[in-house]
């Protein structure tokens, strides 16, 4: 079997990123029990995915190969997993498939140093037999890989056509300079340069083709190629003629070398080859060794069973005395069982109307609704009927749902399954808890449809135009909408207080700290909100009082309430005490820590609890911003100007006093959050340590470029990889102290775009950013950190745990014999991890291959916004009214402002926000467009002021900055 390319390449521009997060979904049929994880020592298995990312899976050494394979399929939410397998290089340097029946410990002699490749195992003759879009996407990745390494050979015309579909999927519609630049920077075939013009010519014909359509057309071309899915095995016939054998759905193919190593099929044996037989028509082939022969025989057995049998063969009864022959058998569903299962699941599914994509070849032969699946971002599914359900799908690691009413039991899933399915097997009910007890989070479990909200038409617009048109009214309305969100956020903290306050494990000091701060705040702001609502109702003319003209102002309401708020803000500089008390209490009580973790997993806690703790300070900043806009708008003679100016003076005084404390508390809160995301550190949160930036960089090692998550602090850089553990945490591989470090650009030295080298204390690390902009941000912030480290003592403690203090990444070190100590340490660190949500900004950066800085976090929490927006998909006609909250780089969607928790969320990192062009036929005012790769969404605001504000705050999240840029500018942040 040909050995796969061991080089890891950097993801191309626009490439859909790694597999989505699992939601803890079972990989078994309803009639089966989940495979129990055997007790005993655990080992971390490294699996390389088809997009060249690597994932780590924590598993018992005694577990069977199927347990590991099910984990991988669960990680990708893969239904048709039976077409795939895990292959690895055995001790004889041969590529073999992981046996599903045998224990892993009997197959992987050195699991710590073995990389398993997730690959297509069975290639069906017709890609229309692949019923799931995700499956077709993974097949397309396999074709791309085979083409790149030279395994899939074809003529120039076919090669150019395949590559054109690949780049259409990755970068979208043809634009000559962009296409040429992309092809010059990314190689898809061994000798690509002579074919660039032909590739571009083909690409220009794919205008408007979606990534899913590109995958379909790619497979249409590939399946007709002679070498499609072929893995050659060297052999000889009786006369000693050199041949190559391969297995396909039709049988055994025999290839003969012709000319310059050209393989030509000379015979197909429809009956699968038998190497030992008494029949006279038996054909004999000689292979290099018995092991080579057995590997090929096993592939024949599995291909025969998968494509020819109706059901999985039953195991043979164990002999009483003597065994004869191999006990190997095919384990898993046959192709017929897979197809029948997916189709039956479609009919069992609770129906909902989802219009097929016009002219889609996928839909021509299938009744299965098209579900939009793409890696790398949460997507609002645009392929929905205007009168039916609109769905939200999560590319960062979730599933696609639709719901009817918040309290309705009616649930449907647009992936073609009655409930959550992975590898064709059922999960627990998605509206309840996942198997580990977690509620689906807003990021990874979005639910929304048209039935959930009020639809709008021209009558709504006429009604809207009756409202006041004064800019001051819309500024006051922003105060109202954001105050509604703030009061809801305070309720989250008070409900947390109720949840833990009654538990005996909660210390009195924590109870008193939270109680004395948040209950009075909630009571006060609930009253303030009522006053603002009453004033806006009068301003809008919903009462006869507006005739007097006394109520078209807001300054008097704000001045009165901000003066009454002053006593409650006296202790806000001690909000960090609450964070400290929580941290101390968690260290003292595992029970309390679990209570807090369970609370954070509830839907109402849509951002980390620590963020809610700091909301009162951020709200004062919001008041200041609103009053500044009012004072700037009003002339000095306006009746409301004096009150607004007095209120601004009051709140500015408080904000200025708290500004220094706020920056320290934000840094402390971020360190506490990062501590939850990182695995392998003892003391991240220490006095003097400041967070600067986190994000993805590709690290260059002996195996090529590998995606890593880097964390930059004022004294050290950590580099990590994401492990497939129940915690979804990032495992720390090494640290690079900033003191004494130097940095230089290395693009020419290594031939890698946007590469730079970090040198310091006897080690060097070469990394590459995803773009020039990202490289400039990282280099600027690292240089700034190095300068800070020169003049500051900084924290003196080491970061890493004892088993990682050699400062080396395991991937860079020489292969060493596994010791009992190594395995014990690995087992201990992962033995009983707490569950951790995989929807934090760290995970979004991982999937979007980008980065954010502490400056970005500070700006994001200060630029919060709430209000009603109308949403429209790219291919739909109607608009849907939603209550939208912007915070923490994300949009959170609700049916109305009265809802307690969001139904969906959209992380905005990587998105661009623009105004629709004339040719997009959006004939409405105040519309902005969110665009990420091929995903386009339109949102419509009610006024010019609201439009400007939404554009402003969203741009703050979609255009992150660097610390060095901010320090070198006049930006107040």
Short mmCIF file of C-alpha atoms in Angstrom, two decimals, residues 84-472:
data_model
loop_
_atom_site.label_atom_id
_atom_site.label_comp_id
_atom_site.label_asym_id
_atom_site.label_seq_id
_atom_site.Cartn_x
_atom_site.Cartn_y
_atom_site.Cartn_z
CA UNK A 84 -13.46 5.57 6.18
CA UNK A 85 -10.76 4.00 8.31
CA UNK A 86 -7.61 4.71 10.30
CA UNK A 87 -4.32 3.61 8.79
CA UNK A 88 -0.85 3.63 10.26
CA UNK A 89 2.66 2.40 9.60
CA UNK A 90 3.37 -0.86 11.38
CA UNK A 91 6.70 -2.22 12.57
CA UNK A 92 7.40 -3.61 9.09
CA UNK A 93 7.05 -0.05 7.67
CA UNK A 94 3.85 -1.03 5.89
CA UNK A 95 0.68 1.05 5.88
CA UNK A 96 -2.12 -1.03 7.41
CA UNK A 97 -5.69 -0.35 8.53
CA UNK A 98 -6.54 -0.28 12.21
CA UNK A 99 -8.48 -3.46 13.06
CA UNK A 100 -11.80 -2.60 14.73
CA UNK A 101 -11.92 -5.82 16.71
CA UNK A 102 -8.41 -6.10 18.16
CA UNK A 103 -7.34 -4.07 21.21
CA UNK A 104 -5.27 -1.02 20.35
CA UNK A 105 -2.42 -2.19 22.57
CA UNK A 106 -1.97 -5.24 20.29
CA UNK A 107 -1.84 -3.13 17.14
CA UNK A 108 0.11 0.01 18.09
CA UNK A 109 3.37 -1.06 19.69
CA UNK A 110 4.43 2.53 20.29
CA UNK A 111 1.18 4.50 20.38
CA UNK A 112 2.86 7.62 21.71
CA UNK A 113 4.98 7.85 18.56
CA UNK A 114 2.45 6.63 16.02
CA UNK A 115 0.32 8.90 13.87
CA UNK A 116 -2.88 7.40 12.54
CA UNK A 117 -4.22 8.79 9.27
CA UNK A 118 -7.97 9.19 8.88
CA UNK A 119 -8.57 8.23 5.23
CA UNK A 120 -11.15 7.00 2.78
CA UNK A 121 -11.08 3.19 2.86
CA UNK A 122 -13.90 2.19 0.51
CA UNK A 123 -14.40 4.11 -2.75
CA UNK A 124 -17.92 3.61 -4.14
CA UNK A 125 -18.35 3.65 -7.93
CA UNK A 126 -20.85 6.51 -7.81
CA UNK A 127 -20.51 9.51 -5.52
CA UNK A 128 -24.30 9.88 -5.56
CA UNK A 129 -24.27 6.92 -3.18
CA UNK A 130 -22.71 9.28 -0.62
CA UNK A 131 -25.82 10.78 0.91
CA UNK A 132 -24.29 13.30 3.33
CA UNK A 133 -22.60 16.52 2.29
CA UNK A 134 -19.93 16.09 4.96
CA UNK A 135 -19.03 12.67 3.51
CA UNK A 136 -18.65 14.13 0.03
CA UNK A 137 -16.50 16.92 1.44
CA UNK A 138 -14.18 14.41 3.12
CA UNK A 139 -13.96 12.42 -0.12
CA UNK A 140 -13.05 15.65 -1.92
CA UNK A 141 -10.25 16.22 0.59
CA UNK A 142 -8.99 12.68 -0.06
CA UNK A 143 -8.97 13.31 -3.82
CA UNK A 144 -7.11 16.56 -3.24
CA UNK A 145 -4.53 14.72 -1.14
CA UNK A 146 -4.13 11.86 -3.65
CA UNK A 147 -3.75 14.33 -6.52
CA UNK A 148 -1.14 16.36 -4.65
CA UNK A 149 1.08 13.40 -3.76
CA UNK A 150 0.86 11.86 -7.26
CA UNK A 151 -1.16 8.82 -6.24
CA UNK A 152 -4.11 9.87 -8.42
CA UNK A 153 -2.70 10.20 -11.93
CA UNK A 154 -4.66 11.63 -14.84
CA UNK A 155 -4.26 13.72 -17.99
CA UNK A 156 -3.71 17.47 -17.87
CA UNK A 157 -7.30 18.33 -18.75
CA UNK A 158 -8.75 16.27 -15.90
CA UNK A 159 -6.12 17.54 -13.47
CA UNK A 160 -6.85 21.17 -14.35
CA UNK A 161 -10.59 20.62 -14.01
CA UNK A 162 -10.24 18.96 -10.58
CA UNK A 163 -7.97 21.72 -9.29
CA UNK A 164 -10.39 24.37 -10.58
CA UNK A 165 -13.18 22.84 -8.49
CA UNK A 166 -10.87 22.72 -5.45
CA UNK A 167 -9.98 26.41 -5.64
CA UNK A 168 -13.61 27.36 -6.35
CA UNK A 169 -14.44 25.65 -3.04
CA UNK A 170 -11.57 27.37 -1.25
CA UNK A 171 -11.51 30.95 -2.56
CA UNK A 172 -14.88 31.32 -4.25
CA UNK A 173 -15.68 32.87 -7.62
CA UNK A 174 -12.97 33.56 -10.18
CA UNK A 175 -11.02 36.79 -9.99
CA UNK A 176 -7.93 36.63 -12.19
CA UNK A 177 -5.27 38.21 -9.98
CA UNK A 178 -6.53 36.46 -6.83
CA UNK A 179 -6.73 33.10 -8.60
CA UNK A 180 -3.25 33.38 -10.10
CA UNK A 181 -1.74 34.47 -6.79
CA UNK A 182 -3.46 31.59 -5.02
CA UNK A 183 -2.13 29.04 -7.52
CA UNK A 184 1.39 30.44 -7.25
CA UNK A 185 1.28 30.02 -3.47
CA UNK A 186 -0.47 26.63 -3.32
CA UNK A 187 0.46 23.44 -5.16
CA UNK A 188 -2.32 20.97 -5.88
CA UNK A 189 -0.53 18.74 -8.41
CA UNK A 190 3.15 17.77 -8.68
CA UNK A 191 3.86 19.81 -11.84
CA UNK A 192 1.38 22.65 -11.61
CA UNK A 193 3.08 25.64 -13.28
CA UNK A 194 2.44 24.63 -16.93
CA UNK A 195 -1.25 24.10 -16.13
CA UNK A 196 -2.00 27.38 -14.35
CA UNK A 197 -3.66 29.01 -17.37
CA UNK A 198 -5.77 25.93 -18.03
CA UNK A 199 -6.81 25.78 -14.36
CA UNK A 200 -7.78 29.45 -14.39
CA UNK A 201 -9.78 28.99 -17.58
CA UNK A 202 -11.76 26.17 -15.93
CA UNK A 203 -12.17 28.13 -12.69
CA UNK A 204 -13.71 31.08 -14.57
CA UNK A 205 -16.58 28.79 -15.64
CA UNK A 206 -17.65 27.95 -12.07
CA UNK A 207 -19.19 31.33 -11.24
CA UNK A 208 -21.69 31.10 -8.36
CA UNK A 209 -20.80 27.49 -7.54
CA UNK A 210 -20.97 26.78 -3.79
CA UNK A 211 -18.34 24.71 -1.95
CA UNK A 212 -20.78 21.80 -1.73
CA UNK A 213 -21.46 21.93 -5.48
CA UNK A 214 -17.71 22.11 -6.12
CA UNK A 215 -17.19 18.95 -4.07
CA UNK A 216 -19.92 17.21 -6.05
CA UNK A 217 -18.47 18.17 -9.44
CA UNK A 218 -14.96 17.29 -8.29
CA UNK A 219 -16.09 13.77 -7.39
CA UNK A 220 -17.96 13.51 -10.69
CA UNK A 221 -14.66 14.04 -12.53
CA UNK A 222 -12.54 11.94 -10.19
CA UNK A 223 -14.75 8.83 -10.16
CA UNK A 224 -14.27 8.41 -13.93
CA UNK A 225 -10.47 8.32 -13.64
CA UNK A 226 -8.75 4.98 -13.97
CA UNK A 227 -6.72 5.48 -10.80
CA UNK A 228 -9.64 6.72 -8.66
CA UNK A 229 -9.33 5.14 -5.22
CA UNK A 230 -6.51 2.86 -6.33
CA UNK A 231 -3.85 1.76 -3.85
CA UNK A 232 -1.16 -0.27 -5.63
CA UNK A 233 0.50 -3.36 -4.12
CA UNK A 234 3.62 -4.66 -5.91
CA UNK A 235 3.47 -8.32 -7.01
CA UNK A 236 4.72 -10.78 -9.66
CA UNK A 237 3.01 -13.46 -11.69
CA UNK A 238 4.25 -17.05 -12.15
CA UNK A 239 6.68 -15.95 -14.87
CA UNK A 240 8.17 -13.26 -12.64
CA UNK A 241 6.59 -10.36 -14.52
CA UNK A 242 6.31 -7.27 -12.35
CA UNK A 243 2.70 -6.35 -11.68
CA UNK A 244 0.69 -4.26 -9.29
CA UNK A 245 -2.51 -5.39 -7.62
CA UNK A 246 -5.31 -3.22 -6.33
CA UNK A 247 -8.74 -3.81 -4.83
CA UNK A 248 -11.87 -1.98 -5.97
CA UNK A 249 -15.62 -2.45 -5.66
CA UNK A 250 -15.53 -4.62 -8.80
CA UNK A 251 -12.86 -6.99 -7.58
CA UNK A 252 -9.09 -7.32 -7.90
CA UNK A 253 -7.41 -5.17 -10.53
CA UNK A 254 -4.11 -6.24 -12.08
CA UNK A 255 -1.85 -3.50 -13.41
CA UNK A 256 1.24 -3.90 -15.57
CA UNK A 257 4.06 -1.41 -15.97
CA UNK A 258 3.97 0.11 -19.43
CA UNK A 259 6.44 2.74 -20.64
CA UNK A 260 7.63 5.23 -18.06
CA UNK A 261 6.14 3.50 -15.04
CA UNK A 262 2.62 3.89 -16.45
CA UNK A 263 0.23 1.47 -14.82
CA UNK A 264 -2.30 -0.09 -17.18
CA UNK A 265 -5.14 -2.39 -16.15
CA UNK A 266 -4.71 -5.73 -17.89
CA UNK A 267 -7.36 -7.72 -16.03
CA UNK A 268 -10.18 -7.40 -13.52
CA UNK A 269 -11.16 -10.43 -11.47
CA UNK A 270 -14.71 -9.96 -10.36
CA UNK A 271 -14.51 -12.86 -7.94
CA UNK A 272 -12.16 -11.73 -5.19
CA UNK A 273 -8.73 -13.31 -5.21
CA UNK A 274 -8.13 -16.47 -3.23
CA UNK A 275 -4.50 -17.17 -2.47
CA UNK A 276 -4.94 -20.78 -1.32
CA UNK A 277 -7.38 -23.06 -3.10
CA UNK A 278 -7.71 -26.51 -4.54
CA UNK A 279 -9.56 -25.27 -7.61
CA UNK A 280 -7.77 -25.43 -10.94
CA UNK A 281 -8.76 -21.88 -11.90
CA UNK A 282 -6.96 -20.36 -8.92
CA UNK A 283 -4.59 -17.55 -9.89
CA UNK A 284 -1.33 -17.14 -8.04
CA UNK A 285 0.62 -13.98 -7.43
CA UNK A 286 3.87 -13.61 -5.56
CA UNK A 287 4.40 -10.74 -3.14
CA UNK A 288 7.51 -9.56 -1.33
CA UNK A 289 6.64 -11.22 1.98
CA UNK A 290 3.98 -13.10 3.87
CA UNK A 291 3.06 -9.87 5.66
CA UNK A 292 2.50 -8.05 2.35
CA UNK A 293 0.34 -10.92 1.19
CA UNK A 294 -1.75 -10.93 4.36
CA UNK A 295 -2.29 -7.16 4.27
CA UNK A 296 -3.61 -7.42 0.72
CA UNK A 297 -5.78 -10.42 1.57
CA UNK A 298 -7.40 -8.53 4.45
CA UNK A 299 -8.23 -5.63 2.12
CA UNK A 300 -9.84 -8.10 -0.29
CA UNK A 301 -11.93 -9.61 2.51
CA UNK A 302 -13.14 -6.19 3.66
CA UNK A 303 -13.91 -4.88 0.16
CA UNK A 304 -15.83 -8.03 -0.66
CA UNK A 305 -17.88 -7.83 2.53
CA UNK A 306 -18.54 -4.08 2.28
CA UNK A 307 -19.65 -3.96 -1.35
CA UNK A 308 -21.05 -7.48 -1.92
CA UNK A 309 -22.72 -8.61 1.29
CA UNK A 310 -26.11 -7.43 2.50
CA UNK A 311 -25.15 -7.38 6.16
CA UNK A 312 -22.12 -7.66 8.41
CA UNK A 313 -20.84 -11.26 8.52
CA UNK A 314 -21.32 -13.02 11.82
CA UNK A 315 -18.25 -14.12 13.77
CA UNK A 316 -17.23 -17.73 13.43
CA UNK A 317 -17.77 -20.00 16.47
CA UNK A 318 -14.58 -20.62 18.40
CA UNK A 319 -13.09 -24.09 17.80
CA UNK A 320 -12.98 -26.44 20.74
CA UNK A 321 -9.44 -27.70 20.25
CA UNK A 322 -7.56 -26.38 17.27
CA UNK A 323 -7.74 -23.16 15.24
CA UNK A 324 -7.33 -23.25 11.49
CA UNK A 325 -6.65 -20.23 9.34
CA UNK A 326 -7.01 -16.58 10.22
CA UNK A 327 -9.71 -15.34 12.56
CA UNK A 328 -9.83 -12.00 10.74
CA UNK A 329 -13.24 -10.83 9.56
CA UNK A 330 -14.86 -7.65 8.35
CA UNK A 331 -16.36 -5.63 11.19
CA UNK A 332 -18.87 -2.89 10.48
CA UNK A 333 -21.87 -2.13 8.34
CA UNK A 334 -21.93 -3.01 4.65
CA UNK A 335 -22.57 -0.34 2.03
CA UNK A 336 -26.16 -1.52 1.67
CA UNK A 337 -26.73 -1.19 5.39
CA UNK A 338 -25.25 2.32 5.39
CA UNK A 339 -27.41 3.51 2.48
CA UNK A 340 -30.55 1.91 3.90
CA UNK A 341 -29.91 3.42 7.31
CA UNK A 342 -29.44 6.99 6.08
CA UNK A 343 -32.48 6.77 3.83
CA UNK A 344 -34.64 5.27 6.58
CA UNK A 345 -33.46 8.00 8.93
CA UNK A 346 -34.66 10.55 6.41
CA UNK A 347 -38.19 9.15 6.48
CA UNK A 348 -38.21 8.87 10.26
CA UNK A 349 -37.19 12.49 10.63
CA UNK A 350 -39.82 14.99 11.78
CA UNK A 351 -40.44 16.81 8.51
CA UNK A 352 -39.74 20.42 7.80
CA UNK A 353 -39.77 22.32 4.53
CA UNK A 354 -36.33 23.01 3.13
CA UNK A 355 -36.22 24.00 -0.51
CA UNK A 356 -33.44 22.31 -2.46
CA UNK A 357 -30.77 24.43 -4.05
CA UNK A 358 -31.90 25.38 -7.53
CA UNK A 359 -30.23 23.27 -10.15
CA UNK A 360 -28.17 21.36 -7.63
CA UNK A 361 -27.04 18.00 -9.03
CA UNK A 362 -27.17 16.59 -5.53
CA UNK A 363 -30.84 17.25 -5.25
CA UNK A 364 -31.71 15.92 -8.67
CA UNK A 365 -31.44 12.33 -7.51
CA UNK A 366 -32.25 12.65 -3.85
CA UNK A 367 -35.11 13.74 -1.68
CA UNK A 368 -32.79 14.57 1.16
CA UNK A 369 -32.91 18.28 2.05
CA UNK A 370 -29.67 20.04 1.43
CA UNK A 371 -28.00 20.98 4.70
CA UNK A 372 -25.30 23.56 4.57
CA UNK A 373 -22.21 22.09 6.17
CA UNK A 374 -18.87 23.80 6.09
CA UNK A 375 -15.97 23.87 8.50
CA UNK A 376 -14.80 27.07 10.07
CA UNK A 377 -17.71 29.28 11.10
CA UNK A 378 -21.17 29.25 12.47
CA UNK A 379 -23.49 29.69 9.53
CA UNK A 380 -27.10 30.73 9.25
CA UNK A 381 -28.42 28.21 6.77
CA UNK A 382 -29.62 30.11 3.74
CA UNK A 383 -31.21 27.19 1.87
CA UNK A 384 -34.61 27.36 3.51
CA UNK A 385 -38.09 27.95 2.25
CA UNK A 386 -39.47 31.38 3.05
CA UNK A 387 -42.63 29.81 4.48
CA UNK A 388 -40.79 27.11 6.33
CA UNK A 389 -37.98 26.86 8.83
CA UNK A 390 -34.72 28.73 8.66
CA UNK A 391 -31.89 26.93 10.35
CA UNK A 392 -28.67 27.91 12.02
CA UNK A 393 -25.71 25.67 11.40
CA UNK A 394 -22.44 25.76 13.29
CA UNK A 395 -19.32 25.25 11.24
CA UNK A 396 -17.08 25.55 14.33
CA UNK A 397 -18.30 22.41 15.76
CA UNK A 398 -22.01 22.07 16.08
CA UNK A 399 -25.05 20.60 14.44
CA UNK A 400 -27.84 22.03 12.39
CA UNK A 401 -31.16 22.45 14.13
CA UNK A 402 -34.53 24.03 13.67
CA UNK A 403 -37.22 24.47 16.28
CA UNK A 404 -40.81 25.60 16.44
CA UNK A 405 -41.51 27.74 19.49
CA UNK A 406 -39.38 27.88 22.56
CA UNK A 407 -41.60 25.53 24.56
CA UNK A 408 -42.60 23.21 21.75
CA UNK A 409 -41.40 19.61 21.76
CA UNK A 410 -41.29 19.69 17.96
CA UNK A 411 -37.65 19.30 16.96
CA UNK A 412 -36.05 18.51 13.66
CA UNK A 413 -32.48 18.31 12.47
CA UNK A 414 -31.50 19.22 8.96
CA UNK A 415 -28.67 16.76 8.72
CA UNK A 416 -31.01 14.01 7.69
CA UNK A 417 -31.38 12.21 11.03
CA UNK A 418 -34.25 11.93 13.46
CA UNK A 419 -31.93 12.84 16.31
CA UNK A 420 -28.24 13.66 16.59
CA UNK A 421 -26.39 11.01 14.59
CA UNK A 422 -22.71 10.25 14.41
CA UNK A 423 -21.54 7.51 12.08
CA UNK A 424 -25.21 6.70 11.61
CA UNK A 425 -25.93 6.20 15.26
CA UNK A 426 -28.27 7.96 17.65
CA UNK A 427 -27.52 10.41 20.42
CA UNK A 428 -29.55 11.34 23.43
CA UNK A 429 -32.37 13.83 22.96
CA UNK A 430 -30.87 17.09 21.87
CA UNK A 431 -33.27 19.26 23.82
CA UNK A 432 -32.23 17.63 27.05
CA UNK A 433 -28.67 17.03 28.21
CA UNK A 434 -25.80 15.53 26.31
CA UNK A 435 -24.37 12.28 27.72
CA UNK A 436 -22.01 14.16 30.00
CA UNK A 437 -24.84 16.23 31.45
CA UNK A 438 -24.10 19.38 29.52
CA UNK A 439 -26.75 21.57 28.04
CA UNK A 440 -26.01 22.36 24.39
CA UNK A 441 -24.38 25.75 24.41
CA UNK A 442 -25.52 28.67 22.24
CA UNK A 443 -22.43 28.43 20.06
CA UNK A 444 -22.49 24.72 19.42
CA UNK A 445 -26.23 24.15 19.53
CA UNK A 446 -27.98 26.96 17.70
CA UNK A 447 -31.77 26.75 17.29
CA UNK A 448 -33.86 29.19 15.35
CA UNK A 449 -36.46 29.40 12.61
CA UNK A 450 -39.03 31.69 11.12
CA UNK A 451 -41.80 30.36 13.35
CA UNK A 452 -39.86 31.67 16.32
CA UNK A 453 -40.19 35.34 15.50
CA UNK A 454 -42.38 38.04 14.04
CA UNK A 455 -42.23 38.40 10.29
CA UNK A 456 -42.25 41.93 8.91
CA UNK A 457 -43.75 43.55 5.84
CA UNK A 458 -44.47 47.02 4.50
CA UNK A 459 -47.01 47.68 7.25
CA UNK A 460 -44.27 47.31 9.83
CA UNK A 461 -42.17 49.81 7.93
CA UNK A 462 -45.03 52.32 7.79
CA UNK A 463 -45.55 51.91 11.53
CA UNK A 464 -41.83 52.35 12.12
CA UNK A 465 -41.81 55.63 10.20
CA UNK A 466 -44.39 57.06 12.58
CA UNK A 467 -41.79 56.98 15.37
CA UNK A 468 -39.74 60.10 16.15
CA UNK A 469 -36.96 60.82 13.70
CA UNK A 470 -34.76 62.87 16.03
CA UNK A 471 -31.29 61.32 16.48
CA UNK A 472 -31.61 61.87 20.25
#
